[in-house]
Short mmCIF file of C-alpha atoms and ligand atoms in Angstrom, two decimals:
data_model
loop_
_atom_site.label_atom_id
_atom_site.label_comp_id
_atom_site.label_asym_id
_atom_site.label_seq_id
_atom_site.Cartn_x
_atom_site.Cartn_y
_atom_site.Cartn_z
CA MET A 856 -13.91 27.83 -61.07
CA PRO A 857 -11.57 30.32 -62.79
CA ALA A 858 -7.90 29.21 -62.91
CA LYS A 859 -5.81 30.84 -60.15
CA ASN A 860 -2.50 32.24 -61.22
CA ALA A 861 0.48 33.81 -59.43
CA LEU A 862 2.41 36.80 -60.69
CA VAL A 863 6.17 36.75 -60.12
CA ALA A 864 8.00 40.06 -60.80
CA VAL A 865 11.75 40.55 -60.45
CA ASP A 866 13.77 43.50 -61.82
CA GLY A 867 11.12 44.53 -64.29
CA GLN A 868 10.71 40.99 -65.60
CA SER A 869 7.42 39.31 -64.78
CA ALA A 870 5.79 35.99 -65.37
CA GLU A 871 2.29 34.73 -64.73
CA LEU A 872 2.59 31.28 -63.24
CA ARG A 873 -0.19 28.72 -63.20
CA LEU A 874 -1.31 27.46 -59.78
CA ARG A 875 -2.23 23.83 -59.91
CA SER A 876 -4.24 21.88 -57.36
CA GLY A 877 -4.15 18.17 -56.73
CA THR A 878 -6.89 16.14 -55.06
CA MET A 879 -5.13 16.58 -51.66
CA GLY A 880 -2.08 18.42 -50.39
CA PRO A 881 -0.62 21.86 -51.09
CA ASP A 882 -1.12 23.62 -54.41
CA VAL A 883 1.91 23.86 -56.70
CA LEU A 884 3.20 26.77 -58.68
CA ASP A 885 3.90 25.62 -62.25
CA ILE A 886 7.24 27.23 -63.09
CA GLY A 887 7.67 25.41 -66.42
CA LEU A 888 7.59 28.71 -68.38
CA LEU A 889 9.59 30.78 -65.86
CA TYR A 890 12.89 30.67 -67.72
CA LYS A 891 11.27 31.42 -71.05
CA GLN A 892 9.49 34.47 -69.60
CA THR A 893 12.13 35.85 -67.19
CA ARG A 894 15.47 34.15 -68.13
CA MET A 895 15.65 33.06 -64.49
CA PHE A 896 15.78 29.64 -62.87
CA THR A 897 14.61 28.65 -59.40
CA TYR A 898 17.10 27.37 -56.79
CA ASP A 899 16.08 24.52 -54.49
CA PRO A 900 18.90 22.17 -53.36
CA GLY A 901 17.43 18.98 -51.96
CA PHE A 902 14.11 19.76 -53.69
CA THR A 903 12.49 20.85 -50.41
CA SER A 904 9.94 23.01 -52.25
CA THR A 905 9.79 21.34 -55.63
CA ALA A 906 7.27 18.84 -57.03
CA SER A 907 8.96 17.00 -59.85
CA CYS A 908 5.90 15.27 -61.33
CA GLU A 909 2.21 14.57 -61.08
CA SER A 910 1.40 11.25 -59.44
CA LYS A 911 -1.67 9.21 -58.51
CA ILE A 912 0.15 6.52 -56.57
CA THR A 913 0.99 7.65 -53.04
CA TYR A 914 -0.03 10.56 -50.85
CA ILE A 915 1.81 11.65 -47.69
CA ASP A 916 0.75 14.32 -45.23
CA GLY A 917 3.92 14.69 -43.18
CA ASP A 918 2.40 17.04 -40.59
CA GLU A 919 -0.48 14.69 -39.80
CA GLY A 920 1.53 11.44 -40.23
CA VAL A 921 -0.68 10.14 -43.05
CA LEU A 922 0.37 7.70 -45.78
CA LEU A 923 -2.13 6.60 -48.46
CA HIS A 924 -1.56 4.27 -51.41
CA ARG A 925 -4.07 4.97 -54.18
CA GLY A 926 -6.21 6.55 -51.42
CA TYR A 927 -6.07 3.62 -48.99
CA PRO A 928 -4.43 4.23 -45.53
CA ILE A 929 -1.28 2.21 -44.95
CA GLU A 930 -2.67 1.04 -41.58
CA GLN A 931 -5.63 -0.68 -43.34
CA LEU A 932 -3.52 -2.18 -46.08
CA ALA A 933 -1.04 -3.58 -43.54
CA GLU A 934 -3.83 -4.94 -41.32
CA HIS A 935 -6.08 -6.50 -43.98
CA GLY A 936 -4.04 -6.87 -47.19
CA ASP A 937 -1.08 -8.90 -48.27
CA PHE A 938 1.99 -7.65 -50.13
CA LEU A 939 0.98 -8.91 -53.58
CA GLU A 940 -2.43 -7.22 -53.19
CA VAL A 941 -0.58 -3.96 -52.42
CA CYS A 942 1.65 -4.58 -55.46
CA TYR A 943 -1.43 -4.95 -57.66
CA LEU A 944 -2.92 -1.76 -56.16
CA LEU A 945 0.24 0.26 -56.78
CA LEU A 946 0.66 -1.06 -60.33
CA TYR A 947 -2.95 -0.96 -61.55
CA GLY A 948 -4.59 1.69 -59.33
CA GLU A 949 -7.37 -0.47 -57.83
CA LEU A 950 -7.56 -3.35 -55.41
CA PRO A 951 -7.90 -6.67 -57.26
CA THR A 952 -11.04 -8.80 -57.35
CA ALA A 953 -10.56 -12.36 -56.07
CA ALA A 954 -10.04 -13.59 -59.67
CA GLN A 955 -7.60 -10.78 -60.52
CA LYS A 956 -5.64 -11.48 -57.33
CA LYS A 957 -5.44 -15.20 -58.08
CA ASP A 958 -4.21 -14.46 -61.60
CA PHE A 959 -1.69 -11.83 -60.39
CA ASP A 960 -0.31 -14.17 -57.67
CA TYR A 961 0.07 -16.89 -60.33
CA ARG A 962 1.87 -14.60 -62.77
CA VAL A 963 4.30 -13.26 -60.13
CA THR A 964 4.92 -16.74 -58.71
CA HIS A 965 5.74 -18.11 -62.14
CA HIS A 966 8.42 -15.52 -62.78
CA THR A 967 10.42 -16.15 -59.59
CA MET A 968 13.20 -18.26 -61.09
CA VAL A 969 16.20 -16.44 -62.49
CA HIS A 970 18.18 -17.52 -65.53
CA GLU A 971 20.50 -20.27 -64.35
CA GLN A 972 23.52 -18.39 -65.64
CA MET A 973 22.74 -15.58 -63.17
CA SER A 974 24.19 -17.79 -60.44
CA ARG A 975 27.63 -17.40 -62.07
CA PHE A 976 27.38 -13.67 -61.51
CA PHE A 977 27.38 -14.16 -57.77
CA THR A 978 30.61 -16.16 -57.79
CA GLY A 979 32.38 -13.17 -59.33
CA PHE A 980 31.95 -11.34 -56.04
CA ARG A 981 34.05 -11.78 -52.94
CA ARG A 982 32.16 -13.66 -50.21
CA ASP A 983 32.51 -10.68 -47.90
CA ALA A 984 31.03 -8.24 -50.46
CA HIS A 985 28.18 -6.20 -49.03
CA PRO A 986 24.90 -7.76 -50.35
CA MET A 987 23.80 -4.31 -51.53
CA ALA A 988 26.88 -4.18 -53.80
CA VAL A 989 25.90 -7.60 -55.14
CA MET A 990 22.31 -6.45 -55.68
CA CYS A 991 23.37 -3.32 -57.60
CA GLY A 992 25.35 -5.56 -59.97
CA CYS A 993 22.91 -8.47 -60.33
CA VAL A 994 19.74 -6.41 -60.80
CA GLY A 995 21.47 -4.29 -63.41
CA ALA A 996 22.57 -7.50 -65.10
CA LEU A 997 18.95 -8.65 -65.49
CA SER A 998 18.75 -6.44 -68.60
CA ALA A 999 21.38 -8.65 -70.18
CA PHE A 1000 19.12 -11.71 -69.64
CA TYR A 1001 15.63 -10.51 -70.46
CA HIS A 1002 15.91 -8.73 -73.80
CA ASP A 1003 12.26 -9.46 -74.56
CA SER A 1004 11.06 -6.99 -71.90
CA THR A 1005 13.31 -3.97 -72.41
CA ASP A 1006 11.32 -2.12 -75.10
CA ILE A 1007 9.85 0.64 -72.96
CA THR A 1008 7.46 1.81 -75.72
CA ASP A 1009 5.54 -1.49 -75.55
CA PRO A 1010 3.08 -1.55 -72.62
CA HIS A 1011 3.06 -5.39 -72.68
CA GLN A 1012 6.84 -5.58 -72.34
CA ARG A 1013 6.73 -2.95 -69.59
CA MET A 1014 4.25 -5.07 -67.62
CA VAL A 1015 6.29 -8.26 -68.13
CA ALA A 1016 9.41 -6.45 -66.90
CA SER A 1017 7.44 -5.14 -63.88
CA LEU A 1018 6.23 -8.64 -62.92
CA ARG A 1019 9.69 -10.10 -63.52
CA MET A 1020 11.25 -7.56 -61.23
CA ILE A 1021 8.72 -8.04 -58.39
CA ALA A 1022 9.07 -11.81 -58.77
CA LYS A 1023 12.85 -12.07 -59.09
CA MET A 1024 13.92 -9.62 -56.42
CA PRO A 1025 13.28 -12.08 -53.52
CA THR A 1026 15.18 -14.78 -55.42
CA LEU A 1027 18.18 -12.48 -56.04
CA ALA A 1028 18.08 -11.11 -52.49
CA ALA A 1029 18.04 -14.64 -51.04
CA MET A 1030 20.87 -15.65 -53.38
CA ALA A 1031 22.93 -12.62 -52.24
CA TYR A 1032 22.38 -13.76 -48.66
CA LYS A 1033 23.20 -17.39 -49.31
CA TYR A 1034 26.35 -16.44 -51.19
CA HIS A 1035 27.33 -14.14 -48.32
CA ILE A 1036 27.16 -16.98 -45.76
CA GLY A 1037 28.51 -19.69 -48.04
CA GLN A 1038 25.37 -21.84 -48.28
CA PRO A 1039 23.88 -23.33 -51.47
CA PHE A 1040 21.22 -21.32 -53.29
CA VAL A 1041 17.64 -22.47 -52.61
CA TYR A 1042 15.28 -22.40 -55.64
CA PRO A 1043 11.84 -20.75 -55.26
CA LYS A 1044 8.87 -23.00 -54.45
CA ASN A 1045 5.66 -22.10 -56.25
CA ASP A 1046 3.15 -23.43 -53.72
CA LEU A 1047 4.30 -20.90 -51.09
CA ASP A 1048 3.15 -17.33 -50.79
CA TYR A 1049 5.56 -14.48 -51.55
CA ALA A 1050 6.89 -13.90 -48.00
CA SER A 1051 7.01 -17.61 -47.04
CA ASN A 1052 8.88 -18.40 -50.24
CA PHE A 1053 11.40 -15.69 -49.47
CA LEU A 1054 11.96 -16.91 -45.88
CA ARG A 1055 12.46 -20.44 -47.21
CA MET A 1056 14.93 -19.33 -49.86
CA CYS A 1057 16.92 -17.53 -47.16
CA PHE A 1058 16.78 -19.99 -44.30
CA ALA A 1059 16.25 -23.48 -45.76
CA VAL A 1060 19.20 -25.82 -46.25
CA PRO A 1061 19.20 -28.94 -48.45
CA CYS A 1062 19.88 -31.27 -45.53
CA GLU A 1063 16.77 -30.35 -43.51
CA GLU A 1064 13.05 -29.86 -43.94
CA TYR A 1065 12.14 -26.18 -43.60
CA VAL A 1066 8.71 -25.38 -42.12
CA VAL A 1067 7.57 -21.78 -42.51
CA ASN A 1068 6.32 -20.18 -39.31
CA PRO A 1069 3.10 -18.35 -40.35
CA VAL A 1070 3.52 -15.62 -37.70
CA LEU A 1071 6.99 -14.78 -38.99
CA ALA A 1072 5.83 -15.00 -42.64
CA ARG A 1073 3.00 -12.54 -41.87
CA ALA A 1074 5.53 -10.20 -40.22
CA MET A 1075 7.82 -10.41 -43.25
CA ASP A 1076 4.87 -9.70 -45.54
CA ARG A 1077 3.89 -6.67 -43.42
CA ILE A 1078 7.45 -5.35 -43.55
CA PHE A 1079 7.23 -5.62 -47.36
CA ILE A 1080 3.88 -3.73 -47.32
CA LEU A 1081 5.27 -0.95 -45.16
CA HIS A 1082 8.21 -0.39 -47.53
CA ALA A 1083 6.32 -0.75 -50.82
CA ASP A 1084 6.20 2.91 -51.86
CA HIS A 1085 6.82 6.33 -50.42
CA GLU A 1086 6.20 8.88 -53.19
CA GLN A 1087 9.07 10.90 -54.63
CA ASN A 1088 11.90 9.97 -52.20
CA ALA A 1089 15.56 9.97 -53.28
CA SER A 1090 15.65 6.44 -54.76
CA THR A 1091 12.27 6.80 -56.51
CA SER A 1092 13.33 10.13 -57.99
CA THR A 1093 16.55 8.39 -59.07
CA VAL A 1094 14.53 5.68 -60.85
CA ARG A 1095 12.36 8.31 -62.56
CA LEU A 1096 15.39 10.39 -63.57
CA ALA A 1097 17.19 7.36 -64.93
CA GLY A 1098 14.04 6.28 -66.73
CA SER A 1099 13.46 9.73 -68.20
CA SER A 1100 16.37 9.12 -70.59
CA GLY A 1101 14.66 5.99 -71.93
CA ALA A 1102 16.92 3.58 -70.05
CA ASN A 1103 15.51 0.04 -69.66
CA PRO A 1104 13.59 -0.79 -66.45
CA PHE A 1105 16.22 -3.20 -65.01
CA ALA A 1106 18.91 -0.53 -65.33
CA CYS A 1107 16.59 2.04 -63.70
CA ILE A 1108 15.83 -0.19 -60.70
CA ALA A 1109 19.58 -0.87 -60.30
CA ALA A 1110 20.04 2.92 -60.09
CA GLY A 1111 17.33 3.08 -57.43
CA ILE A 1112 19.06 0.34 -55.41
CA ALA A 1113 22.35 2.24 -55.51
CA CYS A 1114 20.66 5.39 -54.20
CA LEU A 1115 18.73 3.48 -51.53
CA TRP A 1116 21.99 2.15 -50.05
CA GLY A 1117 22.95 5.49 -48.45
CA PRO A 1118 22.57 5.78 -44.64
CA ALA A 1119 20.32 8.84 -44.92
CA HIS A 1120 17.84 6.71 -46.90
CA GLY A 1121 17.43 2.90 -46.94
CA GLY A 1122 20.77 2.30 -45.28
CA ALA A 1123 19.33 3.81 -42.09
CA ASN A 1124 17.84 0.50 -40.90
CA GLU A 1125 21.30 -1.08 -40.84
CA ALA A 1126 22.76 2.09 -39.29
CA ALA A 1127 19.99 2.19 -36.65
CA LEU A 1128 20.68 -1.34 -35.46
CA ASN A 1129 24.44 -0.73 -35.46
CA MET A 1130 23.78 2.37 -33.34
CA LEU A 1131 21.61 0.42 -30.84
CA ASN A 1132 24.39 -2.17 -30.56
CA GLU A 1133 26.94 0.57 -30.04
CA ILE A 1134 24.85 2.20 -27.31
CA GLY A 1135 24.55 -1.25 -25.77
CA THR A 1136 22.85 -0.43 -22.47
CA VAL A 1137 20.30 2.05 -21.27
CA ASP A 1138 22.77 3.93 -19.09
CA HIS A 1139 24.78 5.02 -22.18
CA ILE A 1140 21.78 6.70 -23.84
CA PRO A 1141 22.26 10.22 -22.36
CA GLU A 1142 25.77 10.35 -23.83
CA TYR A 1143 24.41 9.57 -27.32
CA ILE A 1144 21.50 12.02 -26.98
CA ALA A 1145 24.05 14.70 -26.10
CA ARG A 1146 26.16 13.80 -29.13
CA ALA A 1147 23.09 13.97 -31.42
CA LYS A 1148 22.44 17.52 -30.21
CA ASP A 1149 26.05 18.69 -30.50
CA LYS A 1150 26.42 20.78 -33.68
CA ASN A 1151 30.17 19.95 -33.78
CA ASP A 1152 29.54 16.20 -33.75
CA PRO A 1153 28.34 14.66 -37.04
CA PHE A 1154 26.55 11.88 -35.09
CA ARG A 1155 22.79 11.64 -35.67
CA LEU A 1156 20.28 9.39 -34.01
CA MET A 1157 19.67 6.86 -36.73
CA GLY A 1158 16.01 5.98 -37.20
CA PHE A 1159 14.90 9.45 -36.14
CA GLY A 1160 13.74 12.35 -38.31
CA HIS A 1161 12.33 12.45 -41.78
CA ARG A 1162 12.31 14.98 -44.62
CA VAL A 1163 8.51 14.77 -44.94
CA TYR A 1164 7.10 13.44 -41.64
CA LYS A 1165 7.11 16.08 -38.97
CA ASN A 1166 4.93 13.77 -36.89
CA TYR A 1167 5.14 10.08 -35.97
CA ASP A 1168 5.89 8.04 -39.13
CA PRO A 1169 2.65 5.97 -39.46
CA ARG A 1170 4.74 3.02 -40.69
CA ALA A 1171 6.81 3.12 -37.47
CA LYS A 1172 3.70 2.57 -35.34
CA ILE A 1173 2.75 -0.60 -37.30
CA MET A 1174 6.37 -1.70 -37.31
CA GLN A 1175 6.55 -1.36 -33.52
CA LYS A 1176 3.52 -3.69 -33.17
CA THR A 1177 5.07 -6.21 -35.60
CA THR A 1178 8.33 -6.12 -33.61
CA HIS A 1179 6.49 -7.15 -30.46
CA GLU A 1180 4.57 -9.92 -32.32
CA VAL A 1181 7.81 -11.36 -33.71
CA LEU A 1182 9.68 -11.21 -30.39
CA GLY A 1183 6.65 -12.78 -28.66
CA GLU A 1184 6.45 -15.61 -31.20
CA LEU A 1185 10.18 -16.30 -30.89
CA GLY A 1186 10.03 -16.13 -27.09
CA ILE A 1187 12.61 -13.34 -27.02
CA LYS A 1188 12.09 -11.65 -23.68
CA ASP A 1189 14.15 -8.89 -22.15
CA ASP A 1190 15.99 -8.21 -25.42
CA PRO A 1191 18.65 -5.65 -24.50
CA LEU A 1192 18.39 -3.97 -27.92
CA LEU A 1193 14.64 -3.55 -27.57
CA GLU A 1194 15.14 -2.15 -24.07
CA VAL A 1195 17.64 0.42 -25.43
CA ALA A 1196 15.29 1.23 -28.32
CA MET A 1197 12.26 1.80 -26.16
CA GLU A 1198 14.14 3.95 -23.67
CA LEU A 1199 15.76 5.94 -26.50
CA GLU A 1200 12.34 6.51 -28.06
CA ARG A 1201 10.89 7.61 -24.71
CA ILE A 1202 13.72 10.08 -24.05
CA ALA A 1203 13.71 11.46 -27.61
CA LEU A 1204 9.96 12.02 -27.54
CA THR A 1205 10.19 14.10 -24.39
CA ASP A 1206 13.44 15.92 -25.13
CA GLU A 1207 13.11 19.61 -26.09
CA TYR A 1208 15.64 19.32 -28.98
CA PHE A 1209 13.72 16.48 -30.66
CA ILE A 1210 10.32 18.06 -29.96
CA GLU A 1211 11.32 21.43 -31.37
CA LYS A 1212 12.79 19.91 -34.53
CA LYS A 1213 9.90 17.44 -34.85
CA LEU A 1214 12.22 14.45 -34.94
CA TYR A 1215 10.08 11.34 -34.45
CA PRO A 1216 11.09 7.70 -34.82
CA ASN A 1217 10.85 6.60 -38.45
CA ILE A 1218 10.22 3.10 -39.83
CA ASP A 1219 13.90 2.19 -39.71
CA PHE A 1220 14.02 2.55 -35.98
CA TYR A 1221 11.97 -0.61 -35.37
CA SER A 1222 12.48 -2.57 -38.57
CA GLY A 1223 16.08 -3.45 -37.69
CA ILE A 1224 15.15 -5.13 -34.41
CA THR A 1225 12.47 -7.17 -36.17
CA LEU A 1226 14.70 -8.23 -39.03
CA LYS A 1227 17.42 -9.23 -36.60
CA ALA A 1228 14.92 -11.37 -34.66
CA LEU A 1229 13.82 -12.97 -37.95
CA GLY A 1230 17.43 -14.06 -38.42
CA PHE A 1231 18.80 -11.56 -40.94
CA PRO A 1232 22.27 -10.04 -40.46
CA THR A 1233 22.38 -6.22 -40.54
CA THR A 1234 23.98 -6.24 -43.99
CA MET A 1235 20.77 -7.69 -45.41
CA PHE A 1236 18.43 -5.02 -43.98
CA THR A 1237 18.73 -2.56 -46.87
CA VAL A 1238 18.44 -5.43 -49.35
CA LEU A 1239 15.03 -6.25 -47.86
CA PHE A 1240 14.02 -2.61 -48.19
CA ALA A 1241 15.07 -2.70 -51.86
CA LEU A 1242 13.11 -5.91 -52.44
CA ALA A 1243 9.92 -4.35 -51.08
CA ARG A 1244 10.44 -0.93 -52.70
CA THR A 1245 10.86 -2.48 -56.15
CA VAL A 1246 7.10 -2.40 -56.73
CA GLY A 1247 6.96 1.30 -55.80
CA TRP A 1248 9.87 2.10 -58.11
CA ILE A 1249 8.37 0.13 -60.99
CA ALA A 1250 4.87 1.60 -60.51
CA GLN A 1251 6.34 5.11 -60.51
CA TRP A 1252 8.50 4.30 -63.52
CA ASN A 1253 5.43 3.06 -65.44
CA GLU A 1254 3.47 6.13 -64.47
CA MET A 1255 6.29 8.34 -65.72
CA ILE A 1256 6.54 6.54 -69.08
CA GLU A 1257 2.78 6.96 -69.58
CA ASP A 1258 2.80 10.67 -68.58
CA PRO A 1259 2.36 12.82 -71.72
CA GLU A 1260 4.25 15.66 -69.94
CA GLN A 1261 7.30 13.42 -69.38
CA ARG A 1262 10.60 14.76 -70.74
CA ILE A 1263 14.19 13.93 -69.92
CA GLY A 1264 14.98 15.15 -66.43
CA ARG A 1265 17.55 17.90 -66.70
CA PRO A 1266 17.94 20.20 -63.65
CA ARG A 1267 19.81 23.50 -64.08
CA GLN A 1268 22.34 25.07 -61.73
CA LEU A 1269 23.60 28.28 -60.24
CA TYR A 1270 27.15 28.48 -61.61
CA VAL A 1271 29.59 29.95 -59.04
CA GLY A 1272 32.90 28.90 -60.65
CA GLU A 1273 35.46 30.99 -62.53
CA PRO A 1274 34.12 33.29 -65.25
CA ARG A 1275 35.55 32.80 -68.75
CA ARG A 1276 39.35 33.12 -68.87
CA GLU A 1277 41.97 32.53 -71.55
CA TYR A 1278 44.28 29.56 -71.63
CA VAL A 1279 47.93 30.54 -71.15
CA ARG A 1280 50.60 27.94 -71.88
CA ALA A 1281 52.86 27.56 -68.81
CA PRO A 1282 56.59 27.35 -69.64
CA HIS A 1283 56.91 23.83 -68.09
CA ARG A 1284 54.00 22.36 -70.15
N1 LIG B 1480 19.48 13.21 -34.99
C1 LIG B 1480 19.81 14.45 -34.53
N2 LIG B 1480 19.48 15.58 -35.16
C2 LIG B 1480 18.81 15.50 -36.31
C3 LIG B 1480 18.44 14.23 -36.84
C4 LIG B 1480 18.79 13.07 -36.11
N3 LIG B 1480 18.47 11.86 -36.60
N4 LIG B 1480 17.75 14.42 -38.01
C5 LIG B 1480 17.70 15.74 -38.19
N5 LIG B 1480 18.31 16.40 -37.16
C6 LIG B 1480 18.43 17.84 -36.99
C7 LIG B 1480 19.44 18.42 -37.97
O1 LIG B 1480 20.75 18.50 -37.37
C8 LIG B 1480 18.86 19.78 -38.23
O2 LIG B 1480 19.18 20.63 -37.17
P1 LIG B 1480 19.39 22.22 -37.42
O3 LIG B 1480 18.11 22.73 -37.98
O4 LIG B 1480 19.71 22.75 -36.07
O5 LIG B 1480 20.52 22.33 -38.43
C9 LIG B 1480 17.35 19.56 -38.24
O6 LIG B 1480 17.16 18.39 -37.38
C10 LIG B 1480 16.76 19.30 -39.60
O7 LIG B 1480 17.49 18.24 -40.21
P2 LIG B 1480 17.84 18.16 -41.75
O8 LIG B 1480 19.09 17.35 -41.97
O9 LIG B 1480 17.83 19.54 -42.33
O10 LIG B 1480 16.59 17.41 -42.31
P3 LIG B 1480 16.49 16.64 -43.68
O11 LIG B 1480 15.07 16.66 -44.06
O12 LIG B 1480 17.47 17.18 -44.66
O13 LIG B 1480 16.97 15.15 -43.28
C11 LIG B 1480 16.93 12.87 -42.66
C12 LIG B 1480 16.10 14.09 -43.06
C13 LIG B 1480 16.03 11.63 -42.62
C14 LIG B 1480 18.05 12.63 -43.67
C15 LIG B 1480 17.56 13.14 -41.25
O14 LIG B 1480 16.51 13.35 -40.29
C16 LIG B 1480 18.50 12.05 -40.80
O15 LIG B 1480 19.68 12.05 -41.16
N6 LIG B 1480 17.99 11.04 -39.98
C17 LIG B 1480 18.76 9.90 -39.60
C18 LIG B 1480 18.83 8.90 -40.75
C19 LIG B 1480 17.49 8.15 -40.90
O16 LIG B 1480 16.92 7.64 -39.98
N7 LIG B 1480 17.04 8.06 -42.19
C20 LIG B 1480 15.83 7.25 -42.51
C21 LIG B 1480 14.78 8.07 -43.12
S1 LIG B 1480 13.24 7.12 -43.22
C22 LIG B 1480 13.50 5.90 -44.39
C23 LIG B 1480 13.67 6.41 -45.76
O17 LIG B 1480 12.77 7.12 -46.24
O18 LIG B 1480 14.68 6.10 -46.40
#
């Protein structure tokens, strides 16, 4: 098929731009030569119309509510797979054979301990520090401990760093939690699966036997799967941008964690639960719906809306089912928060404002209720998101390093400040 091109002509300057097609999704206009040919940049704050890279990892169709990892629908992965299988898929591109899975599980499991000196890092923080602040610091600090996996030009070191990060994030997250509540750190236990080990490191205490509830462990694992990757979102783009300068992988993931913390991104799960608590009872909902619609009120319904999904977030549907499974297992009936959540969802889905703007519940709407039922305080919610997203960040980082088109990320700007002017010494200076 002959290559399709697009002609852009402005003020007598013209450029022929290459149209590129992926396997799925809209075509893209390759503007790489635009400046060279026309001395003009494009302007796209928030990157609403800009693809920043080629990727084979995740595909989202926001209008249809579709999310695929390496071609596999998220619903099928969440139903039939486990988190480490999804990690393998994201990292290597294919589902593992039984032998590959066994080997991968073994390798991740045997990297879960962190250098003993890392524990001193935690004591440098105040006990009331937000665990995300602790995570930004401690994950960044990993690069000071694992020098033998920071050479990004060596594929072997990159893979060791990737496994270390996937393996150590639960340990660091659990340590951040234990430090927060003043309990002793619990070391990882290698005969447990990834999610069970994490629950044990969070909730076991030395004075009692801890028995993992398999229903809750499965729910935890599914939450990890649902958060594993989401194409070029803000934190992933941050990781890629940080990595484009050649920074080491631990530093790049720390940058991703910092970006994820914001309430418009990963911080939304914490914000959503705080909002449900603030609403309190079903009779207060109309007041909050009215505030969300009021242009003069900065309030937004947390857990609603998405830059890409203009349909139901497919992850939210699975999350809703998981929420009910967890509440059922724990015998939590008539939970007032769930009641508020369900009524809020019902009203929002039938309200003209939300329908017109295509604001559907996103994953964060239901994940908060589930995590609370599992026993996590709201301050840990975004930490759990970071733990699960680490594999997506690291897979995208590896893909970027291996991309022959990769260059340092350097956006341009439309300068609207003062034109050149001469410095005049003021008498008082
Ligand atoms: N409540 C009320 N109005 C909203 C909301 C909301 N949650 N979200 C968007 N709108 C309105 C917004 O005011 C705007 O109205 P108008 O066109 O009249 O100015 C319109 O919908 C489009 O919104 P936008 O801010 O231009 O959309 P965006 O793509 O820049 O923002 C978003 C996407 C997720 C930041 C936003 O929907 C939001 O702030 N939602 C609440 C926070 C949240 O739940 N974030 C989690 C996202 S999913 C997890 C993740 O990927 O991190």
